[in-house]
Amino acid sequence: MSEPVTFIHLTDLHVGNPAVPDDHLYSDTTTTLRTILADIKTLVPQPKFIVVSGDLTNRGDAGSYENLKALIAESGLDMPILYALGNHDRRDGFYPAMLGRTDNVDAPYDHAAVIAGIHVITLDSSLPNKVGGAFEPGQLDWLRAEIENHPELPKLLVMHHAPALDMHNPDMEWESLSYVDTEALRQLVAGKNVIGILSGHIHYDRVSNWYGIPAVVGIGQHAATDVLWLHEGLRMLEGAAFAIGTVRPSGLSITFAPQPATRRELHSFSFSGMAEMLKKYEAAPAAAAE
């Protein structure tokens, strides 16, 4: 790769079903996403692809995915869009609506593609009815094999849950990739041509995206992204941002699109409040899927 390659990183779309009222949406995510897609279409040159790192919908029902699919079609964007699944997504809603797939709809959605000389590897870190993430049996074996493909190409990993930042604090595991899988991932990517891990999911003032893989620790070097702009953005804020990634021979850089002056926080959670929401979410999974 000799020329820079740009792409778009979106996360936590939390698109809703227009036919179903949802008191867990704190902004008009459909309008916000429509605006963002229109902004992306104006970029010159056009990005080579879009990565959407999970929580595509807020409730995971078929109507929400149909809304997302319609918004993408309406945008007229002519580039590949790579999706990961998050804790607000449901595989049995995603597969039929987005991919037309009706068999094996409980399987993790792991996939990979080479676009513009970038090997993008997407992992499904979602666990049904859980906020935190982990890999199911076989997923890391799949990744181990996939990462050996195209060894000459720079690789981007995409997953909804960021590797754990708080290995010393077990109380924090509930929102990240599990500690066990964080360590397994660290070992797996060590020495490989992985230039970054794109994630989402963060609920309050902690960093979620991991850009760059330092040689010493094998996984780490988080970027000081503003979680109010991107993570949980479309659900929590008006006019949430998108990030522009640029892959150069020297590595990966991330910048944010210009922010509108009207941006304001609509809702936020304290840690204790989030813990209470977690208890309710896991105690009533059926209600969350309605």
PDB file of C-alpha atoms in Angstrom:
ATOM      1  CA  MET A   1       0.000   0.000   0.000  1.00  0.00           C
ATOM      2  CA  SER A   2       1.566   3.259  -1.156  1.00  0.00           C
ATOM      3  CA  GLU A   3      -1.332   5.740  -1.007  1.00  0.00           C
ATOM      4  CA  PRO A   4      -3.314   6.598   2.154  1.00  0.00           C
ATOM      5  CA  VAL A   5      -6.623   4.757   2.492  1.00  0.00           C
ATOM      6  CA  THR A   6      -9.475   6.456   4.344  1.00  0.00           C
ATOM      7  CA  PHE A   7     -12.506   4.818   5.884  1.00  0.00           C
ATOM      8  CA  ILE A   8     -15.350   5.783   8.235  1.00  0.00           C
ATOM      9  CA  HIS A   9     -15.810   4.413  11.736  1.00  0.00           C
ATOM     10  CA  LEU A  10     -19.328   4.556  13.172  1.00  0.00           C
ATOM     11  CA  THR A  11     -20.493   2.886  16.338  1.00  0.00           C
ATOM     12  CA  ASP A  12     -23.548   2.556  18.569  1.00  0.00           C
ATOM     13  CA  LEU A  13     -26.122   3.596  15.992  1.00  0.00           C
ATOM     14  CA  HIS A  14     -28.978   2.455  18.245  1.00  0.00           C
ATOM     15  CA  VAL A  15     -31.426   2.732  15.359  1.00  0.00           C
ATOM     16  CA  GLY A  16     -35.021   2.189  16.456  1.00  0.00           C
ATOM     17  CA  ASN A  17     -38.177   0.781  14.953  1.00  0.00           C
ATOM     18  CA  PRO A  18     -40.332   3.753  13.868  1.00  0.00           C
ATOM     19  CA  ALA A  19     -43.469   1.756  14.644  1.00  0.00           C
ATOM     20  CA  VAL A  20     -42.510   1.040  18.261  1.00  0.00           C
ATOM     21  CA  PRO A  21     -42.093   3.758  20.941  1.00  0.00           C
ATOM     22  CA  ASP A  22     -38.810   3.360  22.837  1.00  0.00           C
ATOM     23  CA  ASP A  23     -38.241   5.255  26.074  1.00  0.00           C
ATOM     24  CA  HIS A  24     -34.618   4.067  26.094  1.00  0.00           C
ATOM     25  CA  LEU A  25     -33.752   6.258  23.132  1.00  0.00           C
ATOM     26  CA  TYR A  26     -32.734   9.739  24.228  1.00  0.00           C
ATOM     27  CA  SER A  27     -32.375  11.296  20.793  1.00  0.00           C
ATOM     28  CA  ASP A  28     -33.754  10.796  17.301  1.00  0.00           C
ATOM     29  CA  THR A  29     -31.229   8.221  16.134  1.00  0.00           C
ATOM     30  CA  THR A  30     -32.881   7.756  12.747  1.00  0.00           C
ATOM     31  CA  THR A  31     -32.565  11.456  11.885  1.00  0.00           C
ATOM     32  CA  THR A  32     -29.032  11.612  13.264  1.00  0.00           C
ATOM     33  CA  LEU A  33     -27.876   8.639  11.215  1.00  0.00           C
ATOM     34  CA  ARG A  34     -29.553  10.044   8.103  1.00  0.00           C
ATOM     35  CA  THR A  35     -27.615  13.298   8.633  1.00  0.00           C
ATOM     36  CA  ILE A  36     -24.324  11.489   9.191  1.00  0.00           C
ATOM     37  CA  LEU A  37     -24.715   9.386   6.051  1.00  0.00           C
ATOM     38  CA  ALA A  38     -25.464  12.528   4.056  1.00  0.00           C
ATOM     39  CA  ASP A  39     -22.309  14.137   5.466  1.00  0.00           C
ATOM     40  CA  ILE A  40     -20.247  11.102   4.510  1.00  0.00           C
ATOM     41  CA  LYS A  41     -21.521  11.310   0.950  1.00  0.00           C
ATOM     42  CA  THR A  42     -20.041  14.817   0.623  1.00  0.00           C
ATOM     43  CA  LEU A  43     -16.499  13.728   1.505  1.00  0.00           C
ATOM     44  CA  VAL A  44     -13.922  14.081  -1.260  1.00  0.00           C
ATOM     45  CA  PRO A  45     -12.397  11.711  -1.991  1.00  0.00           C
ATOM     46  CA  GLN A  46     -14.986   9.198  -0.873  1.00  0.00           C
ATOM     47  CA  PRO A  47     -13.831   6.777   1.846  1.00  0.00           C
ATOM     48  CA  LYS A  48     -13.143   3.233   0.711  1.00  0.00           C
ATOM     49  CA  PHE A  49     -15.409   1.578   3.281  1.00  0.00           C
ATOM     50  CA  ILE A  50     -17.425   2.049   6.468  1.00  0.00           C
ATOM     51  CA  VAL A  51     -16.969   0.095   9.692  1.00  0.00           C
ATOM     52  CA  VAL A  52     -19.926   0.018  12.095  1.00  0.00           C
ATOM     53  CA  SER A  53     -18.745  -1.486  15.370  1.00  0.00           C
ATOM     54  CA  GLY A  54     -21.958  -2.719  16.943  1.00  0.00           C
ATOM     55  CA  ASP A  55     -25.179  -1.709  18.647  1.00  0.00           C
ATOM     56  CA  LEU A  56     -26.631  -1.226  15.205  1.00  0.00           C
ATOM     57  CA  THR A  57     -30.090  -1.105  16.744  1.00  0.00           C
ATOM     58  CA  ASN A  58     -31.399  -0.328  20.206  1.00  0.00           C
ATOM     59  CA  ARG A  59     -33.593  -3.398  20.668  1.00  0.00           C
ATOM     60  CA  GLY A  60     -32.540  -5.889  18.024  1.00  0.00           C
ATOM     61  CA  ASP A  61     -35.988  -6.419  16.514  1.00  0.00           C
ATOM     62  CA  ALA A  62     -36.588  -6.994  12.807  1.00  0.00           C
ATOM     63  CA  GLY A  63     -38.293  -3.623  12.336  1.00  0.00           C
ATOM     64  CA  SER A  64     -35.233  -1.763  13.626  1.00  0.00           C
ATOM     65  CA  TYR A  65     -32.925  -3.584  11.232  1.00  0.00           C
ATOM     66  CA  GLU A  66     -35.329  -2.938   8.364  1.00  0.00           C
ATOM     67  CA  ASN A  67     -35.162   0.758   9.276  1.00  0.00           C
ATOM     68  CA  LEU A  68     -31.355   0.641   9.269  1.00  0.00           C
ATOM     69  CA  LYS A  69     -31.299  -1.147   5.932  1.00  0.00           C
ATOM     70  CA  ALA A  70     -33.657   1.454   4.448  1.00  0.00           C
ATOM     71  CA  LEU A  71     -31.507   4.332   5.759  1.00  0.00           C
ATOM     72  CA  ILE A  72     -28.404   2.849   4.150  1.00  0.00           C
ATOM     73  CA  ALA A  73     -30.198   2.329   0.834  1.00  0.00           C
ATOM     74  CA  GLU A  74     -31.652   5.840   0.946  1.00  0.00           C
ATOM     75  CA  SER A  75     -28.180   7.358   1.478  1.00  0.00           C
ATOM     76  CA  GLY A  76     -26.955   6.232  -1.928  1.00  0.00           C
ATOM     77  CA  LEU A  77     -23.488   5.513  -0.541  1.00  0.00           C
ATOM     78  CA  ASP A  78     -21.475   3.355  -2.900  1.00  0.00           C
ATOM     79  CA  MET A  79     -18.958   1.635  -0.647  1.00  0.00           C
ATOM     80  CA  PRO A  80     -18.772  -1.578   1.387  1.00  0.00           C
ATOM     81  CA  ILE A  81     -20.223  -1.394   4.919  1.00  0.00           C
ATOM     82  CA  LEU A  82     -18.877  -3.864   7.460  1.00  0.00           C
ATOM     83  CA  TYR A  83     -21.028  -4.549  10.513  1.00  0.00           C
ATOM     84  CA  ALA A  84     -20.179  -5.918  13.941  1.00  0.00           C
ATOM     85  CA  LEU A  85     -22.827  -6.905  16.493  1.00  0.00           C
ATOM     86  CA  GLY A  86     -23.122  -5.427  19.985  1.00  0.00           C
ATOM     87  CA  ASN A  87     -25.015  -6.095  23.182  1.00  0.00           C
ATOM     88  CA  HIS A  88     -28.112  -4.249  21.917  1.00  0.00           C
ATOM     89  CA  ASP A  89     -28.201  -6.373  18.760  1.00  0.00           C
ATOM     90  CA  ARG A  90     -29.904  -9.720  18.260  1.00  0.00           C
ATOM     91  CA  ARG A  91     -28.528 -12.230  15.808  1.00  0.00           C
ATOM     92  CA  ASP A  92     -31.980 -13.635  15.052  1.00  0.00           C
ATOM     93  CA  GLY A  93     -33.085 -10.121  14.076  1.00  0.00           C
ATOM     94  CA  PHE A  94     -29.921  -9.115  12.226  1.00  0.00           C
ATOM     95  CA  TYR A  95     -29.400 -12.138   9.981  1.00  0.00           C
ATOM     96  CA  PRO A  96     -32.834 -12.276   8.308  1.00  0.00           C
ATOM     97  CA  ALA A  97     -33.315  -8.517   7.947  1.00  0.00           C
ATOM     98  CA  MET A  98     -29.803  -7.464   6.938  1.00  0.00           C
ATOM     99  CA  LEU A  99     -28.457 -10.550   5.163  1.00  0.00           C
ATOM    100  CA  GLY A 100     -31.557 -12.524   4.185  1.00  0.00           C
ATOM    101  CA  ARG A 101     -30.211 -15.456   6.179  1.00  0.00           C
ATOM    102  CA  THR A 102     -32.623 -17.759   7.988  1.00  0.00           C
ATOM    103  CA  ASP A 103     -30.402 -20.697   8.952  1.00  0.00           C
ATOM    104  CA  ASN A 104     -28.019 -20.898  11.920  1.00  0.00           C
ATOM    105  CA  VAL A 105     -29.150 -17.484  13.151  1.00  0.00           C
ATOM    106  CA  ASP A 106     -27.697 -18.055  16.641  1.00  0.00           C
ATOM    107  CA  ALA A 107     -24.115 -18.254  15.371  1.00  0.00           C
ATOM    108  CA  PRO A 108     -21.651 -15.402  15.988  1.00  0.00           C
ATOM    109  CA  TYR A 109     -21.276 -13.047  13.050  1.00  0.00           C
ATOM    110  CA  ASP A 110     -17.552 -13.261  12.288  1.00  0.00           C
ATOM    111  CA  HIS A 111     -16.348 -12.227   8.851  1.00  0.00           C
ATOM    112  CA  ALA A 112     -13.402 -10.728   6.993  1.00  0.00           C
ATOM    113  CA  ALA A 113     -12.762  -8.775   3.804  1.00  0.00           C
ATOM    114  CA  VAL A 114      -9.837  -7.234   1.953  1.00  0.00           C
ATOM    115  CA  ILE A 115     -10.714  -3.718   0.791  1.00  0.00           C
ATOM    116  CA  ALA A 116      -8.241  -1.288  -0.770  1.00  0.00           C
ATOM    117  CA  GLY A 117      -5.343  -3.314   0.532  1.00  0.00           C
ATOM    118  CA  ILE A 118      -6.649  -3.442   4.140  1.00  0.00           C
ATOM    119  CA  HIS A 119      -7.501  -6.779   5.740  1.00  0.00           C
ATOM    120  CA  VAL A 120     -10.545  -6.031   7.922  1.00  0.00           C
ATOM    121  CA  ILE A 121     -11.429  -8.781  10.408  1.00  0.00           C
ATOM    122  CA  THR A 122     -14.721  -8.468  12.263  1.00  0.00           C
ATOM    123  CA  LEU A 123     -15.562 -10.446  15.408  1.00  0.00           C
ATOM    124  CA  ASP A 124     -18.877 -10.828  17.208  1.00  0.00           C
ATOM    125  CA  SER A 125     -18.152 -10.166  20.889  1.00  0.00           C
ATOM    126  CA  SER A 126     -21.829 -10.001  21.887  1.00  0.00           C
ATOM    127  CA  LEU A 127     -23.325 -12.378  24.425  1.00  0.00           C
ATOM    128  CA  PRO A 128     -27.116 -12.774  24.452  1.00  0.00           C
ATOM    129  CA  ASN A 129     -28.693 -10.739  27.266  1.00  0.00           C
ATOM    130  CA  LYS A 130     -25.325  -9.503  28.580  1.00  0.00           C
ATOM    131  CA  VAL A 131     -23.798  -6.036  28.505  1.00  0.00           C
ATOM    132  CA  GLY A 132     -20.183  -7.232  28.631  1.00  0.00           C
ATOM    133  CA  GLY A 133     -18.582  -9.227  25.856  1.00  0.00           C
ATOM    134  CA  ALA A 134     -16.707 -12.463  25.279  1.00  0.00           C
ATOM    135  CA  PHE A 135     -15.912 -14.909  22.510  1.00  0.00           C
ATOM    136  CA  GLU A 136     -17.755 -18.172  22.082  1.00  0.00           C
ATOM    137  CA  PRO A 137     -15.915 -21.476  21.529  1.00  0.00           C
ATOM    138  CA  GLY A 138     -14.290 -21.552  18.126  1.00  0.00           C
ATOM    139  CA  GLN A 139     -14.152 -17.810  17.506  1.00  0.00           C
ATOM    140  CA  LEU A 140     -10.535 -17.343  18.521  1.00  0.00           C
ATOM    141  CA  ASP A 141      -9.594 -20.414  16.464  1.00  0.00           C
ATOM    142  CA  TRP A 142     -11.266 -18.751  13.488  1.00  0.00           C
ATOM    143  CA  LEU A 143      -9.383 -15.521  14.179  1.00  0.00           C
ATOM    144  CA  ARG A 144      -6.091 -17.363  14.550  1.00  0.00           C
ATOM    145  CA  ALA A 145      -6.544 -18.874  11.085  1.00  0.00           C
ATOM    146  CA  GLU A 146      -7.876 -15.687   9.480  1.00  0.00           C
ATOM    147  CA  ILE A 147      -5.068 -13.494  10.778  1.00  0.00           C
ATOM    148  CA  GLU A 148      -2.567 -15.699   8.925  1.00  0.00           C
ATOM    149  CA  ASN A 149      -4.247 -14.849   5.625  1.00  0.00           C
ATOM    150  CA  HIS A 150      -2.755 -11.985   3.615  1.00  0.00           C
ATOM    151  CA  PRO A 151       0.247 -11.608   5.953  1.00  0.00           C
ATOM    152  CA  GLU A 152       1.602  -8.732   3.870  1.00  0.00           C
ATOM    153  CA  LEU A 153      -1.498  -6.576   4.430  1.00  0.00           C
ATOM    154  CA  PRO A 154      -2.193  -4.267   7.387  1.00  0.00           C
ATOM    155  CA  LYS A 155      -5.056  -5.614   9.493  1.00  0.00           C
ATOM    156  CA  LEU A 156      -7.870  -3.867  11.327  1.00  0.00           C
ATOM    157  CA  LEU A 157      -9.775  -5.813  13.971  1.00  0.00           C
ATOM    158  CA  VAL A 158     -13.365  -4.757  14.651  1.00  0.00           C
ATOM    159  CA  MET A 159     -15.436  -5.798  17.682  1.00  0.00           C
ATOM    160  CA  HIS A 160     -18.048  -4.066  19.775  1.00  0.00           C
ATOM    161  CA  HIS A 161     -16.410  -4.588  23.162  1.00  0.00           C
ATOM    162  CA  ALA A 162     -13.002  -3.078  23.742  1.00  0.00           C
ATOM    163  CA  PRO A 163     -10.272  -5.168  25.334  1.00  0.00           C
ATOM    164  CA  ALA A 164     -10.385  -4.686  29.094  1.00  0.00           C
ATOM    165  CA  LEU A 165      -8.642  -1.593  30.433  1.00  0.00           C
ATOM    166  CA  ASP A 166      -9.069  -2.550  34.088  1.00  0.00           C
ATOM    167  CA  MET A 167      -7.401  -5.935  34.501  1.00  0.00           C
ATOM    168  CA  HIS A 168      -6.710  -4.991  38.130  1.00  0.00           C
ATOM    169  CA  ASN A 169     -10.362  -4.209  38.896  1.00  0.00           C
ATOM    170  CA  PRO A 170     -12.766  -7.161  38.491  1.00  0.00           C
ATOM    171  CA  ASP A 171     -15.773  -4.922  39.096  1.00  0.00           C
ATOM    172  CA  MET A 172     -15.202  -3.300  35.698  1.00  0.00           C
ATOM    173  CA  GLU A 173     -15.254  -6.464  33.584  1.00  0.00           C
ATOM    174  CA  TRP A 174     -19.002  -6.199  33.067  1.00  0.00           C
ATOM    175  CA  GLU A 175     -18.678  -3.594  30.279  1.00  0.00           C
ATOM    176  CA  SER A 176     -15.567  -4.746  28.381  1.00  0.00           C
ATOM    177  CA  LEU A 177     -14.334  -7.821  26.622  1.00  0.00           C
ATOM    178  CA  SER A 178     -13.732 -10.427  29.299  1.00  0.00           C
ATOM    179  CA  TYR A 179     -10.324 -10.492  30.955  1.00  0.00           C
ATOM    180  CA  VAL A 180      -9.702 -14.040  29.754  1.00  0.00           C
ATOM    181  CA  ASP A 181     -10.419 -13.117  26.140  1.00  0.00           C
ATOM    182  CA  THR A 182      -8.460  -9.862  26.427  1.00  0.00           C
ATOM    183  CA  GLU A 183      -5.377 -11.847  27.394  1.00  0.00           C
ATOM    184  CA  ALA A 184      -6.000 -14.453  24.702  1.00  0.00           C
ATOM    185  CA  LEU A 185      -6.374 -11.694  22.122  1.00  0.00           C
ATOM    186  CA  ARG A 186      -3.187 -10.013  23.305  1.00  0.00           C
ATOM    187  CA  GLN A 187      -1.254 -13.206  22.764  1.00  0.00           C
ATOM    188  CA  LEU A 188      -2.894 -13.896  19.425  1.00  0.00           C
ATOM    189  CA  VAL A 189      -2.104 -10.505  17.838  1.00  0.00           C
ATOM    190  CA  ALA A 190       1.439 -10.245  19.211  1.00  0.00           C
ATOM    191  CA  GLY A 191       3.864 -10.005  16.311  1.00  0.00           C
ATOM    192  CA  LYS A 192       1.114  -9.870  13.702  1.00  0.00           C
ATOM    193  CA  ASN A 193       0.491  -7.054  11.244  1.00  0.00           C
ATOM    194  CA  VAL A 194      -2.426  -5.635  13.267  1.00  0.00           C
ATOM    195  CA  ILE A 195      -2.500  -1.833  13.159  1.00  0.00           C
ATOM    196  CA  GLY A 196      -5.585  -1.202  15.268  1.00  0.00           C
ATOM    197  CA  ILE A 197      -8.687  -2.461  17.032  1.00  0.00           C
ATOM    198  CA  LEU A 198     -11.929  -0.562  16.464  1.00  0.00           C
ATOM    199  CA  SER A 199     -14.635  -0.919  19.090  1.00  0.00           C
ATOM    200  CA  GLY A 200     -17.576   0.893  20.647  1.00  0.00           C
ATOM    201  CA  HIS A 201     -19.968   0.315  23.552  1.00  0.00           C
ATOM    202  CA  ILE A 202     -18.567   2.646  26.198  1.00  0.00           C
ATOM    203  CA  HIS A 203     -21.277   4.076  28.466  1.00  0.00           C
ATOM    204  CA  TYR A 204     -19.520   6.927  30.247  1.00  0.00           C
ATOM    205  CA  ASP A 205     -16.157   8.625  30.674  1.00  0.00           C
ATOM    206  CA  ARG A 206     -13.802   5.824  29.724  1.00  0.00           C
ATOM    207  CA  VAL A 207     -11.907   5.181  26.529  1.00  0.00           C
ATOM    208  CA  SER A 208     -13.129   2.356  24.342  1.00  0.00           C
ATOM    209  CA  ASN A 209     -11.274   2.484  21.024  1.00  0.00           C
ATOM    210  CA  TRP A 210      -7.835   0.924  20.715  1.00  0.00           C
ATOM    211  CA  TYR A 211      -5.705   2.380  17.945  1.00  0.00           C
ATOM    212  CA  GLY A 212      -2.236   0.924  17.600  1.00  0.00           C
ATOM    213  CA  ILE A 213      -0.651  -2.245  18.924  1.00  0.00           C
ATOM    214  CA  PRO A 214       2.503  -1.411  20.919  1.00  0.00           C
ATOM    215  CA  ALA A 215       5.218  -4.021  20.616  1.00  0.00           C
ATOM    216  CA  VAL A 216       5.875  -4.179  24.361  1.00  0.00           C
ATOM    217  CA  VAL A 217       2.415  -5.108  25.613  1.00  0.00           C
ATOM    218  CA  GLY A 218       1.052  -6.611  22.417  1.00  0.00           C
ATOM    219  CA  ILE A 219      -2.287  -4.896  22.817  1.00  0.00           C
ATOM    220  CA  GLY A 220      -3.133  -1.492  24.136  1.00  0.00           C
ATOM    221  CA  GLN A 221      -2.375   2.166  23.427  1.00  0.00           C
ATOM    222  CA  HIS A 222      -5.856   3.574  23.618  1.00  0.00           C
ATOM    223  CA  ALA A 223      -6.702   6.886  22.010  1.00  0.00           C
ATOM    224  CA  ALA A 224      -8.201   9.715  24.009  1.00  0.00           C
ATOM    225  CA  THR A 225     -11.457   9.771  22.103  1.00  0.00           C
ATOM    226  CA  ASP A 226     -14.370  11.801  23.397  1.00  0.00           C
ATOM    227  CA  VAL A 227     -16.959   9.194  24.291  1.00  0.00           C
ATOM    228  CA  LEU A 228     -19.734  11.778  24.096  1.00  0.00           C
ATOM    229  CA  TRP A 229     -19.103  12.179  20.390  1.00  0.00           C
ATOM    230  CA  LEU A 230     -18.948   8.598  19.217  1.00  0.00           C
ATOM    231  CA  HIS A 231     -19.651   5.899  21.761  1.00  0.00           C
ATOM    232  CA  GLU A 232     -23.316   5.603  22.565  1.00  0.00           C
ATOM    233  CA  GLY A 233     -23.468   8.813  20.594  1.00  0.00           C
ATOM    234  CA  LEU A 234     -26.524   8.388  18.429  1.00  0.00           C
ATOM    235  CA  ARG A 235     -28.592   7.281  21.390  1.00  0.00           C
ATOM    236  CA  MET A 236     -27.390   9.864  23.882  1.00  0.00           C
ATOM    237  CA  LEU A 237     -26.659  12.971  21.843  1.00  0.00           C
ATOM    238  CA  GLU A 238     -28.016  15.054  19.031  1.00  0.00           C
ATOM    239  CA  GLY A 239     -25.767  15.108  15.972  1.00  0.00           C
ATOM    240  CA  ALA A 240     -23.305  12.425  17.054  1.00  0.00           C
ATOM    241  CA  ALA A 241     -20.015  12.369  15.187  1.00  0.00           C
ATOM    242  CA  PHE A 242     -18.283   9.946  12.947  1.00  0.00           C
ATOM    243  CA  ALA A 243     -14.573   9.214  12.866  1.00  0.00           C
ATOM    244  CA  ILE A 244     -12.365   9.170   9.793  1.00  0.00           C
ATOM    245  CA  GLY A 245      -9.629   6.559   9.821  1.00  0.00           C
ATOM    246  CA  THR A 246      -6.586   6.875   7.591  1.00  0.00           C
ATOM    247  CA  VAL A 247      -4.235   3.975   6.967  1.00  0.00           C
ATOM    248  CA  ARG A 248      -0.797   4.963   5.741  1.00  0.00           C
ATOM    249  CA  PRO A 249       2.376   2.907   5.386  1.00  0.00           C
ATOM    250  CA  SER A 250       3.363   4.359   8.761  1.00  0.00           C
ATOM    251  CA  GLY A 251       0.196   3.159  10.511  1.00  0.00           C
ATOM    252  CA  LEU A 252      -3.324   4.225  11.489  1.00  0.00           C
ATOM    253  CA  SER A 253      -4.622   7.650  12.465  1.00  0.00           C
ATOM    254  CA  ILE A 254      -8.129   8.627  13.576  1.00  0.00           C
ATOM    255  CA  THR A 255      -9.745  12.061  13.335  1.00  0.00           C
ATOM    256  CA  PHE A 256     -13.266  13.228  14.123  1.00  0.00           C
ATOM    257  CA  ALA A 257     -15.590  15.000  11.745  1.00  0.00           C
ATOM    258  CA  PRO A 258     -16.300  18.640  12.633  1.00  0.00           C
ATOM    259  CA  GLN A 259     -18.839  18.929  15.413  1.00  0.00           C
ATOM    260  CA  PRO A 260     -21.959  21.092  15.148  1.00  0.00           C
ATOM    261  CA  ALA A 261     -22.223  24.009  17.556  1.00  0.00           C
ATOM    262  CA  THR A 262     -25.595  22.724  18.717  1.00  0.00           C
ATOM    263  CA  ARG A 263     -24.166  19.576  20.292  1.00  0.00           C
ATOM    264  CA  ARG A 264     -25.373  19.048  23.820  1.00  0.00           C
ATOM    265  CA  GLU A 265     -25.613  16.170  26.231  1.00  0.00           C
ATOM    266  CA  LEU A 266     -29.127  14.796  26.493  1.00  0.00           C
ATOM    267  CA  HIS A 267     -28.580  12.008  28.966  1.00  0.00           C
ATOM    268  CA  SER A 268     -25.791  10.472  30.994  1.00  0.00           C
ATOM    269  CA  PHE A 269     -25.378   7.683  33.498  1.00  0.00           C
ATOM    270  CA  SER A 270     -23.580   7.526  36.800  1.00  0.00           C
ATOM    271  CA  PHE A 271     -21.728   4.301  37.441  1.00  0.00           C
ATOM    272  CA  SER A 272     -24.250   3.259  40.084  1.00  0.00           C
ATOM    273  CA  GLY A 273     -27.095   4.108  37.726  1.00  0.00           C
ATOM    274  CA  MET A 274     -25.528   2.053  34.979  1.00  0.00           C
ATOM    275  CA  ALA A 275     -25.119  -0.878  37.369  1.00  0.00           C
ATOM    276  CA  GLU A 276     -28.832  -0.713  38.172  1.00  0.00           C
ATOM    277  CA  MET A 277     -29.685  -0.642  34.480  1.00  0.00           C
ATOM    278  CA  LEU A 278     -27.447  -3.664  33.977  1.00  0.00           C
ATOM    279  CA  LYS A 279     -29.352  -5.650  36.606  1.00  0.00           C
ATOM    280  CA  LYS A 280     -32.679  -4.855  34.962  1.00  0.00           C
ATOM    281  CA  TYR A 281     -31.326  -5.597  31.475  1.00  0.00           C
ATOM    282  CA  GLU A 282     -30.081  -9.053  32.421  1.00  0.00           C
ATOM    283  CA  ALA A 283     -33.122  -9.844  34.578  1.00  0.00           C
ATOM    284  CA  ALA A 284     -35.600  -9.165  31.785  1.00  0.00           C
ATOM    285  CA  PRO A 285     -34.034 -10.088  28.415  1.00  0.00           C
ATOM    286  CA  ALA A 286     -37.409 -10.696  26.822  1.00  0.00           C
ATOM    287  CA  ALA A 287     -38.553  -7.153  27.556  1.00  0.00           C
ATOM    288  CA  ALA A 288     -35.389  -5.719  26.015  1.00  0.00           C
ATOM    289  CA  ALA A 289     -36.122  -7.537  22.754  1.00  0.00           C
ATOM    290  CA  GLU A 290     -39.718  -6.349  22.397  1.00  0.00           C
TER     291      GLU A 290
END
